[in-house]
Coordinates of C-alpha atoms and ligand atoms in Angstrom, one line a residue:
M6 CA 132.3 63.1 122.7
N7 CA 134.8 65.9 123.6
A8 CA 137.3 67.6 121.5
P9 CA 141.0 66.4 121.7
R10 CA 142.6 68.0 124.6
D11 CA 146.1 68.5 123.3
L12 CA 145.2 71.2 120.7
P13 CA 146.0 74.9 121.3
V14 CA 143.1 76.7 122.9
T15 CA 141.8 80.1 122.3
R16 CA 139.6 81.4 124.9
L17 CA 136.8 83.9 123.8
D18 CA 133.6 85.4 125.1
A19 CA 132.0 84.7 121.7
A20 CA 133.0 82.8 118.6
V21 CA 131.2 83.8 115.4
I22 CA 131.1 81.4 112.5
G23 CA 131.1 83.1 109.0
A24 CA 132.2 86.5 107.7
G25 CA 129.4 87.2 105.3
V26 CA 126.6 89.8 105.6
A27 CA 125.6 88.6 109.1
G28 CA 128.8 87.5 110.5
L29 CA 130.6 90.9 109.8
Y30 CA 127.8 92.7 111.5
Q31 CA 127.6 90.3 114.5
L32 CA 131.4 90.6 115.0
H33 CA 131.0 94.6 115.0
R34 CA 128.1 94.4 117.4
L35 CA 129.7 92.1 119.9
R36 CA 133.0 94.0 119.7
E37 CA 131.1 97.2 120.3
M38 CA 129.8 95.6 123.5
G39 CA 133.3 95.0 124.7
L40 CA 133.3 91.3 124.3
N41 CA 136.4 89.3 123.3
V42 CA 135.1 88.0 120.1
R43 CA 136.7 86.4 116.9
A44 CA 135.0 85.2 113.7
Y45 CA 136.1 82.2 111.9
E46 CA 135.6 81.9 108.1
T47 CA 136.2 79.1 105.7
G48 CA 136.9 81.3 102.8
S49 CA 140.1 83.4 102.3
G50 CA 138.0 86.6 102.3
V51 CA 134.9 88.2 103.7
G52 CA 131.5 88.0 101.9
G53 CA 130.0 84.6 102.5
T54 CA 127.6 84.1 99.7
W55 CA 129.4 86.9 97.8
Y56 CA 132.7 85.3 98.3
W57 CA 131.8 81.8 97.1
N58 CA 129.2 82.5 94.3
R59 CA 131.4 83.9 91.5
Y60 CA 129.6 82.1 88.8
P61 CA 129.0 84.0 85.6
G62 CA 126.0 86.4 86.0
A63 CA 125.7 86.1 89.8
R64 CA 123.9 89.1 91.2
F65 CA 121.2 89.8 93.8
D66 CA 117.5 90.5 93.3
S67 CA 117.0 93.0 96.1
Q68 CA 117.4 96.7 95.1
A69 CA 120.8 98.1 96.1
E70 CA 119.1 100.9 98.2
I71 CA 117.8 98.2 100.5
Y72 CA 120.4 95.5 100.3
Q73 CA 122.5 97.6 102.8
Y74 CA 123.5 98.0 106.3
W75 CA 121.6 100.3 108.4
F76 CA 123.9 100.9 111.3
D77 CA 125.8 103.8 109.9
E78 CA 124.2 106.5 107.8
A79 CA 127.5 108.0 106.6
M80 CA 128.5 104.7 105.5
Y81 CA 125.3 104.1 103.6
K82 CA 125.7 107.4 101.7
A83 CA 129.5 106.9 101.0
W84 CA 129.1 103.7 99.0
Q85 CA 127.5 104.3 95.6
P86 CA 126.1 101.2 94.0
S87 CA 126.4 101.4 90.1
E88 CA 123.0 99.8 89.4
R89 CA 119.8 98.8 90.9
F90 CA 120.9 95.1 91.2
P91 CA 124.7 95.0 91.2
A92 CA 126.5 91.9 90.2
Q93 CA 128.7 89.6 92.6
P94 CA 132.0 91.4 92.2
E95 CA 130.6 94.8 93.2
T96 CA 128.8 93.2 96.2
E97 CA 132.0 91.5 97.3
R98 CA 133.9 94.8 96.9
W99 CA 131.2 96.5 99.1
L100 CA 131.5 94.0 101.8
N101 CA 135.3 94.2 101.9
W102 CA 135.0 98.0 102.0
V103 CA 132.7 97.8 105.0
A104 CA 135.0 95.3 106.7
D105 CA 138.0 97.6 106.1
R106 CA 136.1 100.7 107.2
M107 CA 135.0 99.0 110.4
D108 CA 138.4 97.4 110.9
L109 CA 137.0 94.1 111.2
K110 CA 139.4 91.9 109.3
K111 CA 141.8 92.0 112.3
D112 CA 139.3 89.8 114.3
I113 CA 138.5 87.4 111.4
Q114 CA 140.4 84.1 111.2
F115 CA 140.2 83.1 107.4
D116 CA 140.9 79.8 105.8
T117 CA 139.4 78.2 108.9
R118 CA 136.7 75.6 109.0
I119 CA 134.9 74.7 112.3
D120 CA 134.5 71.0 112.3
S121 CA 132.8 70.6 115.7
A122 CA 131.2 72.5 118.4
H123 CA 130.3 70.8 121.8
F124 CA 128.6 72.3 124.7
N125 CA 130.7 71.5 127.8
E126 CA 128.3 71.0 130.5
A127 CA 131.0 71.1 133.2
T128 CA 132.1 74.7 132.0
Q129 CA 128.8 75.7 130.5
R130 CA 130.9 76.9 127.5
W131 CA 131.3 75.8 123.9
D132 CA 134.4 73.7 122.9
L133 CA 135.0 74.2 119.1
T134 CA 137.7 72.4 117.0
T135 CA 138.9 73.7 113.7
R136 CA 139.9 71.5 110.7
Q137 CA 143.3 73.1 111.0
G138 CA 143.9 71.7 114.5
E139 CA 142.9 74.6 116.9
R140 CA 140.6 74.5 119.8
I141 CA 138.4 77.5 120.8
D142 CA 136.7 77.7 124.1
A143 CA 133.8 80.3 123.9
Q144 CA 130.9 81.2 126.2
Y145 CA 128.7 82.1 123.3
L146 CA 128.6 80.7 119.9
V147 CA 126.9 82.7 117.1
C148 CA 126.5 80.8 113.7
C149 CA 126.2 83.3 110.8
M150 CA 126.6 80.6 108.3
G151 CA 124.1 81.5 105.7
M152 CA 120.9 79.9 104.5
L153 CA 122.2 78.8 101.1
S154 CA 125.8 77.9 101.8
A155 CA 126.0 74.1 101.9
P156 CA 126.2 73.3 98.1
L157 CA 124.9 69.9 97.0
T158 CA 128.2 68.9 95.3
D159 CA 127.9 65.1 95.2
R160 CA 124.8 64.8 93.1
F161 CA 125.4 62.1 90.5
P162 CA 127.2 58.8 90.4
G163 CA 130.5 58.8 88.4
Q164 CA 131.3 62.6 88.9
S165 CA 134.9 62.0 89.6
S166 CA 135.3 60.0 86.3
F167 CA 134.6 63.0 84.1
Q168 CA 137.6 64.0 82.0
G169 CA 136.6 67.6 81.5
Q170 CA 135.9 70.3 84.1
I171 CA 133.1 69.8 86.6
L172 CA 132.0 72.8 88.6
H173 CA 129.4 73.6 91.1
T174 CA 128.3 77.2 90.8
A175 CA 128.8 78.0 94.5
L176 CA 132.4 76.8 94.3
W177 CA 133.3 78.8 91.3
P178 CA 137.1 79.1 90.8
Q179 CA 138.5 82.6 91.8
E180 CA 140.5 82.7 88.6
G181 CA 137.3 82.2 86.5
V182 CA 136.7 79.5 83.7
D183 CA 137.3 79.9 80.1
L184 CA 134.1 78.7 78.4
K185 CA 134.9 80.2 74.9
G186 CA 134.0 77.7 72.2
K187 CA 133.4 74.9 74.7
R188 CA 130.7 72.3 74.9
V189 CA 129.1 73.2 78.1
A190 CA 126.3 71.5 80.0
V191 CA 124.3 73.3 82.6
I192 CA 122.3 71.2 85.1
G193 CA 119.5 73.1 87.0
T194 CA 117.3 76.0 86.0
G195 CA 116.8 77.6 89.5
A196 CA 117.7 81.2 90.2
T197 CA 121.4 80.3 89.8
G198 CA 121.2 78.3 86.5
I199 CA 119.1 81.0 85.0
Q200 CA 121.7 83.6 85.6
V201 CA 124.4 81.4 84.4
I202 CA 122.5 80.3 81.1
Q203 CA 121.6 83.9 80.2
T204 CA 125.3 85.1 80.9
I205 CA 127.2 82.5 78.9
K206 CA 124.9 81.9 76.1
G207 CA 127.0 84.2 73.9
E208 CA 130.4 82.8 74.9
V209 CA 130.1 79.1 74.8
G210 CA 130.4 77.0 71.7
E211 CA 127.4 74.7 72.4
M212 CA 125.4 74.6 75.5
T213 CA 123.0 72.0 76.6
V214 CA 120.6 72.8 79.5
F215 CA 119.2 69.8 81.5
V216 CA 115.8 71.0 82.5
R217 CA 113.8 69.2 85.2
T218 CA 111.4 71.6 86.9
P219 CA 110.6 74.8 84.8
Q220 CA 110.5 78.1 86.5
Y221 CA 108.3 81.2 86.3
I222 CA 110.5 84.3 85.9
I223 CA 110.2 88.0 86.0
P224 CA 112.4 90.2 83.6
M225 CA 114.7 92.4 85.6
R226 CA 114.8 96.1 85.1
N227 CA 118.3 97.1 86.0
P228 CA 119.0 100.8 85.5
K229 CA 122.4 102.3 86.2
Y230 CA 122.4 104.5 89.4
S231 CA 124.0 108.0 89.2
A232 CA 125.4 110.0 92.1
A233 CA 122.2 112.1 92.1
D234 CA 120.2 108.8 92.2
W235 CA 122.2 107.6 95.3
A236 CA 121.8 111.0 97.0
G237 CA 118.1 110.7 96.6
W238 CA 118.1 107.2 98.3
G239 CA 120.5 108.6 101.0
E240 CA 117.8 111.2 101.9
R241 CA 115.4 108.4 102.5
F242 CA 117.9 106.6 104.8
H243 CA 115.8 106.8 107.9
E244 CA 112.5 106.1 106.5
L245 CA 113.9 103.0 104.6
K246 CA 115.7 101.8 107.6
Q247 CA 112.3 101.6 109.5
R248 CA 110.2 100.5 106.5
V249 CA 112.2 97.4 105.5
R250 CA 111.5 96.0 109.0
S251 CA 107.9 96.3 108.6
T252 CA 106.9 95.1 105.1
F253 CA 105.8 91.6 104.2
A254 CA 109.3 90.6 102.8
G255 CA 111.7 93.2 104.1
F256 CA 111.8 95.2 100.9
D257 CA 110.8 98.7 100.2
Y258 CA 107.5 97.6 98.6
D259 CA 104.6 95.9 100.3
F260 CA 101.2 94.4 99.3
D261 CA 99.4 97.6 98.3
A262 CA 96.9 96.5 95.7
P263 CA 93.2 96.7 96.6
P264 CA 91.7 93.2 97.6
W265 CA 91.4 90.8 94.6
D266 CA 87.7 90.5 95.1
T267 CA 87.1 94.2 94.7
L268 CA 88.5 94.5 91.3
T269 CA 87.4 93.6 87.9
P270 CA 89.6 91.3 85.7
A271 CA 90.9 94.3 83.7
E272 CA 91.8 96.2 86.9
R273 CA 93.7 93.1 88.2
E274 CA 95.4 92.8 84.9
A275 CA 96.5 96.4 85.1
V276 CA 98.0 95.9 88.6
L277 CA 99.9 92.9 87.3
E278 CA 101.1 94.8 84.2
R279 CA 102.3 97.7 86.3
L280 CA 104.4 95.4 88.7
W281 CA 105.6 93.4 85.8
D282 CA 107.1 96.4 84.3
D283 CA 108.7 97.4 87.5
G284 CA 111.2 94.4 86.8
S285 CA 111.5 93.4 90.4
L286 CA 110.2 90.9 92.8
S287 CA 107.3 93.3 93.5
L288 CA 105.0 91.3 91.3
W289 CA 105.5 88.3 93.6
L290 CA 105.9 90.0 97.0
S291 CA 103.8 93.1 96.7
S292 CA 100.8 92.3 94.3
F293 CA 97.9 90.2 95.6
P294 CA 98.7 88.2 98.8
E295 CA 95.6 86.1 97.9
M296 CA 97.9 84.3 95.3
F297 CA 99.6 82.6 98.2
F298 CA 96.2 81.2 99.6
D299 CA 93.7 80.9 96.8
E300 CA 94.2 78.3 94.0
A301 CA 91.9 80.4 91.8
V302 CA 93.9 83.7 92.3
S303 CA 97.2 81.7 91.9
E304 CA 95.9 80.3 88.6
V305 CA 95.1 83.9 87.1
V306 CA 98.5 85.3 88.3
S307 CA 100.4 82.1 86.9
E308 CA 98.5 82.2 83.7
F309 CA 99.5 86.0 83.2
V310 CA 103.1 85.1 83.6
R311 CA 102.7 82.1 81.3
R312 CA 101.4 84.1 78.7
K313 CA 104.4 86.6 78.9
M314 CA 106.7 83.6 78.7
R315 CA 104.9 82.1 75.8
D316 CA 105.3 85.3 73.8
R317 CA 109.0 85.5 74.5
L318 CA 109.5 81.8 73.4
Q319 CA 107.8 82.8 70.1
H320 CA 105.0 80.2 71.0
D321 CA 107.5 77.4 70.1
P322 CA 105.3 74.4 71.3
A323 CA 108.3 72.2 72.4
L324 CA 109.9 75.0 74.3
C325 CA 106.7 76.2 75.9
E326 CA 106.1 72.7 77.0
L327 CA 109.6 72.3 78.5
L328 CA 110.1 75.7 80.1
I329 CA 106.7 77.1 81.2
P330 CA 105.4 75.5 84.6
T331 CA 101.9 74.3 84.8
D332 CA 101.7 72.0 87.8
Y333 CA 102.5 74.5 90.5
G334 CA 101.6 78.2 91.2
F335 CA 103.6 81.3 90.5
G336 CA 105.4 82.3 93.7
T337 CA 105.3 78.9 95.5
H338 CA 108.9 78.4 94.2
R339 CA 111.4 81.3 94.7
V340 CA 110.9 83.4 91.6
P341 CA 114.1 84.4 89.9
L342 CA 114.6 87.7 88.0
E343 CA 116.2 87.4 84.6
N344 CA 117.5 89.1 81.6
G345 CA 117.4 87.2 78.3
Y346 CA 117.1 83.9 79.9
L347 CA 114.3 82.6 77.8
E348 CA 115.9 83.9 74.6
A349 CA 118.9 81.6 75.2
Y350 CA 116.8 78.7 74.1
L351 CA 115.9 80.4 70.7
Q352 CA 119.7 80.3 69.8
D353 CA 121.0 77.6 67.4
N354 CA 123.9 76.7 69.8
V355 CA 121.5 76.1 72.8
H356 CA 120.0 72.6 73.2
T357 CA 117.9 71.0 75.9
V358 CA 117.4 67.7 77.5
N359 CA 114.0 67.1 79.3
C360 CA 115.0 65.5 82.7
R361 CA 111.3 64.7 83.2
Q362 CA 111.5 62.4 80.4
T363 CA 115.0 61.2 80.4
P364 CA 116.6 61.9 83.9
I365 CA 120.4 62.1 84.3
E366 CA 121.7 58.6 85.2
R367 CA 125.3 59.2 85.7
I368 CA 128.4 61.1 84.8
V369 CA 130.7 59.3 82.6
P370 CA 134.3 60.2 81.4
E371 CA 133.0 61.9 78.2
G372 CA 129.9 63.6 79.7
I373 CA 126.4 63.0 80.9
Q374 CA 124.5 59.7 80.5
T375 CA 120.7 59.9 80.6
A376 CA 118.3 57.2 81.3
D377 CA 117.7 56.4 77.6
G378 CA 121.4 55.4 77.5
T379 CA 122.5 58.3 75.5
V380 CA 125.8 60.0 76.3
H381 CA 126.0 63.7 75.8
P382 CA 129.7 64.7 75.4
F383 CA 131.0 67.9 77.1
D384 CA 134.1 69.8 77.9
V385 CA 132.6 71.5 81.0
I386 CA 129.6 70.4 83.3
I387 CA 128.2 73.3 85.4
M388 CA 126.1 72.0 88.3
A389 CA 123.7 74.7 89.3
V390 CA 121.8 72.1 91.5
G391 CA 121.5 74.2 94.6
F392 CA 121.9 73.6 98.3
D393 CA 121.0 71.8 101.5
A394 CA 119.2 74.9 102.5
G395 CA 118.7 76.4 106.0
S396 CA 119.8 73.3 108.0
G397 CA 122.9 72.2 106.0
A398 CA 125.2 74.9 107.1
L399 CA 124.7 73.7 110.8
T400 CA 124.4 70.0 110.2
R401 CA 127.8 70.0 108.4
V402 CA 129.4 70.9 111.7
D403 CA 129.3 68.3 114.4
I404 CA 127.1 70.3 116.8
R405 CA 126.5 68.7 120.2
G406 CA 124.4 70.3 123.0
R407 CA 123.2 69.3 126.5
G408 CA 123.7 65.6 127.1
G409 CA 125.7 65.1 124.0
R410 CA 122.7 65.4 121.7
S411 CA 123.7 65.8 118.1
L412 CA 121.9 68.5 116.0
K413 CA 122.5 66.6 112.8
E414 CA 120.6 63.6 114.4
E415 CA 117.8 65.7 115.7
W416 CA 117.3 67.6 112.5
Q417 CA 117.2 64.3 110.5
R418 CA 114.0 63.7 112.4
E419 CA 112.6 67.1 112.6
I420 CA 113.9 70.6 111.9
R421 CA 113.1 72.9 114.8
T422 CA 114.1 76.3 116.1
A423 CA 112.8 79.1 118.4
M424 CA 112.3 82.0 116.0
G425 CA 115.1 80.7 113.8
M426 CA 117.7 82.1 116.4
Q427 CA 118.0 79.4 119.2
I428 CA 117.4 75.8 119.6
H429 CA 116.3 74.1 122.8
G430 CA 119.0 71.9 124.2
Y431 CA 121.8 74.0 122.7
P432 CA 122.4 76.8 125.4
N433 CA 124.1 79.9 124.4
L434 CA 124.1 78.9 120.7
F435 CA 122.6 81.5 118.4
S436 CA 122.2 81.5 114.7
T437 CA 121.0 83.8 111.8
A438 CA 119.4 82.8 108.5
S439 CA 118.3 79.5 110.1
P440 CA 115.2 77.5 109.5
L441 CA 111.8 78.8 110.7
A442 CA 112.8 82.6 110.4
P443 CA 112.0 84.6 107.2
T444 CA 114.5 84.2 104.5
A445 CA 115.7 84.2 101.0
A446 CA 113.3 86.5 99.2
L447 CA 110.5 85.9 101.8
C448 CA 112.9 88.3 103.4
N449 CA 115.4 90.5 101.7
M450 CA 118.4 89.0 103.4
T451 CA 120.1 92.0 104.8
T452 CA 116.9 93.2 106.5
C453 CA 116.4 89.9 108.4
L454 CA 120.2 89.1 108.9
Q455 CA 120.6 92.6 110.8
A456 CA 117.4 92.3 112.7
Q457 CA 118.6 88.8 113.9
V458 CA 122.0 90.0 114.8
D459 CA 120.6 93.0 116.7
W460 CA 118.1 90.6 118.7
V461 CA 121.0 88.1 119.4
T462 CA 123.2 90.9 120.6
D463 CA 120.4 92.5 122.9
C464 CA 119.7 89.1 124.2
I465 CA 123.3 88.4 125.2
A466 CA 123.5 91.9 126.7
Y467 CA 120.3 91.4 128.7
A468 CA 121.5 88.0 130.0
R469 CA 124.9 89.5 131.1
A470 CA 123.2 92.5 132.8
Q471 CA 121.1 90.0 134.8
G472 CA 124.2 88.2 135.8
K473 CA 123.2 85.2 133.8
T474 CA 125.7 83.1 132.0
V475 CA 123.6 80.8 129.9
I476 CA 120.4 81.3 127.9
E477 CA 118.3 78.7 126.0
P478 CA 114.8 78.6 124.7
T479 CA 112.4 76.5 126.7
R480 CA 110.9 73.5 125.1
E481 CA 107.3 75.1 125.4
F482 CA 108.3 78.3 123.6
E483 CA 110.1 76.3 120.9
D484 CA 107.0 74.1 120.5
A485 CA 104.7 77.2 120.3
W486 CA 107.0 78.8 117.7
V487 CA 107.0 75.6 115.6
A488 CA 103.2 75.4 116.0
H489 CA 102.7 79.0 114.9
H490 CA 105.2 78.5 112.0
D491 CA 103.5 75.5 110.7
E492 CA 100.1 77.0 111.1
T493 CA 101.1 80.0 109.1
A494 CA 102.8 78.0 106.5
N495 CA 100.1 75.4 106.0
Q496 CA 97.6 78.1 105.0
T497 CA 99.6 78.7 102.0
L498 CA 100.1 77.0 98.7
V499 CA 104.0 77.1 99.1
V500 CA 103.8 74.0 101.3
K501 CA 102.2 71.9 98.3
T502 CA 105.1 72.6 96.0
D503 CA 108.5 70.8 96.0
S504 CA 111.5 73.1 96.3
W505 CA 114.3 73.8 98.6
Y506 CA 111.9 75.9 100.6
M507 CA 110.2 72.6 101.6
G508 CA 113.5 70.7 101.9
S509 CA 112.4 68.3 99.1
N510 CA 115.6 68.8 97.1
V511 CA 117.4 66.8 99.5
E512 CA 116.6 63.1 99.9
G513 CA 115.4 62.2 103.4
K514 CA 115.3 65.6 104.6
P515 CA 112.2 66.1 106.8
R516 CA 109.6 68.2 105.2
R517 CA 108.8 71.6 106.6
L518 CA 108.7 75.1 105.1
L519 CA 112.3 76.3 105.9
S520 CA 111.4 80.1 105.8
Y521 CA 108.8 81.7 108.1
I522 CA 106.0 83.1 105.8
G523 CA 104.0 85.2 108.3
G524 CA 105.6 88.3 107.1
V525 CA 108.8 90.1 108.1
G526 CA 106.9 92.8 110.1
N527 CA 105.0 90.2 111.9
Y528 CA 108.2 88.2 112.7
H529 CA 110.1 91.3 114.1
R530 CA 107.1 92.2 116.2
Q531 CA 107.2 88.9 117.8
C532 CA 111.0 88.9 118.3
D533 CA 110.6 92.5 119.9
E534 CA 108.0 91.3 122.2
Q535 CA 110.2 88.6 123.6
A536 CA 112.9 91.2 124.2
A537 CA 110.5 93.8 125.7
Q538 CA 109.2 91.3 128.1
G539 CA 112.5 89.9 129.4
Y540 CA 112.7 86.8 127.1
P541 CA 109.8 84.8 128.7
G542 CA 110.3 82.2 126.2
F543 CA 113.9 81.6 127.2
A544 CA 115.5 80.2 130.4
M545 CA 118.4 82.1 131.8
R546 CA 120.7 80.8 134.5
Ligands
LIG5 P1 117.7 75.6 93.3 O1 116.7 76.6 93.3 O2 117.6 74.5 94.3 O3 117.7 75.0 91.9 C1 118.4 73.8 91.6 C2 118.1 73.4 90.2 O4 118.9 72.1 90.0 C3 116.7 73.0 90.0 O5 116.3 73.4 88.8 C4 116.7 71.5 90.1 O6 115.6 70.8 89.6 C5 118.0 71.1 89.4 N1 118.4 69.8 89.8 C6 118.9 69.3 91.0 N2 119.1 68.1 90.8 C7 118.8 67.7 89.6 C8 118.9 66.4 88.8 N3 119.3 65.3 89.4 N4 118.6 66.5 87.6 C9 118.2 67.6 87.0 N5 118.1 68.8 87.5 C10 118.3 68.8 88.8 O7 119.2 76.2 93.5 P2 119.8 77.7 93.1 O8 119.3 77.8 91.7 O9 121.2 77.6 93.4 O10 119.0 78.6 94.0 C11 118.9 78.5 95.3 C12 118.4 79.7 95.9 O11 119.6 80.6 96.0 C13 117.4 80.6 95.1 O12 116.2 80.0 95.3 C14 117.6 81.9 95.8 O13 117.0 82.1 97.0 C15 119.2 81.9 95.9 N6 119.8 82.6 94.7 C16 119.5 83.9 94.7 C17 120.0 84.7 93.6 C18 119.7 86.0 93.4 O14 119.4 86.8 94.4 N7 119.6 86.5 92.2 C19 120.7 83.9 92.6 C20 120.9 82.6 92.7 C21 120.5 81.9 93.8 P3 114.3 70.5 90.4 O15 113.6 71.8 90.7 O16 113.5 69.5 89.5 O17 114.8 69.8 91.7

């Protein structure tokens, strides 16, 4: 299947899809190499996740000092974040500031969706078409489309019949939404739903939260950052830049508690208390690695968090039953940071529907109908129902590799990649934040995105220096990566819990842990080894 021949054609060395954290840096790196490169972005501005997710309360869970670019020390020092975990508007402003400082926008085509990307075997180049009716002919295609960028918008029958306003959090209107005094439904209590609920609880008239799977949480400690604080982080620039590449999850912190077996229960509790008070993801990603493997350790840590949650819910039996997880272990889901989330449920204007008992059946003109026949009337329905994670960004484009093979069809059977950056059968196609690379809190996103962009750039540079025009992972290397990934994943309890990490939130999606869980340092070592050895797992011609 080839793209229509009569469209205007733009000829490039490289096309980058996406102008978020990864796409901006990829554009910069390839342009720096002297390539004729252009980025294509569906949105009207830069930012990716930070452009689209404008819902109330959106903010990141990585400390500002490490949610950074590392390629320019002066740039790092010049932008001063206002607090430890800045909210979406500040992060969007930061990415615009970076793009302007690097003069990137002139090479980004906004409001442009790539509909198809076909590898043309005659030319050994990629043939792209945009929804707007343009053709792009590029030697390299680099997909910087995000891990969590394909929102699950059509979730319930009857959605279009709703007479009020229905919104997915990832497609929040730029002009905002007035929720004052309204009857609002929130569906979903993942990291997004939690941020929405805690933020709008004082503004709405009445809020009903539709809760299916409860979440463990950690209270966020979010102090303001002064100029002096930021100067202090600036002094650590070189050390932090190296450190984040080597820790378990790409953060400043790493597992540093003594082995679980060597501590008394009181000593373990003291470690958990210290990390709980830190108000970051360190309780999950730098306490006891044993919690990922050992059911007994997992249960102790889980019970520690449940106890904290029970206290905050004032031991209300119905709320504790609804909101405190008991059937999976702490940290086998993505753990959200929150601020006043549980207290929302203690308010008189906040109600709940237990979707485990009465699932949502359909959306009707007045509101939401549950399986018991009740119609819950609303003015606004907020769907915080998540994403087709990892694979969805790529499979929503009609990507065809050698022999016309379809990535969508192949990934409906099995999701596979080589180190999350290339796919056998799709020459010269590179991607960041893709399945089987560390991602989304199992890697601080800016850490892994930049390392992947650097790897992709070096790989392209290497191939060009060798006089090769095409590079693709061998089937053997991809098999070996998938096997290593699965072996690592299957030792953990994460694979036993349903969530987007396992693809279980999308019906029919093949089950596999979408993020590499062998550690960011370990991942980068393996990527670096491939490069240092001349890419033995990749065929170049
Ligand atoms: P999510 O974690 O997939 O959560 C979706 C929620 O919707 C779940 O509670 C899910 O319940 C619920 N849901 C879906 N279909 C439903 C149905 N038919 N009925 C009732 N409930 C339903 O999605 P997310 O909250 O958007 O978060 C995705 C990821 O984005 C996070 O894990 C995180 O990596 C990232 N994120 C990060 C931040 C941050 O940095 N602070 C903030 C937001 C998001 P079930 O679990 O029962 O399916």
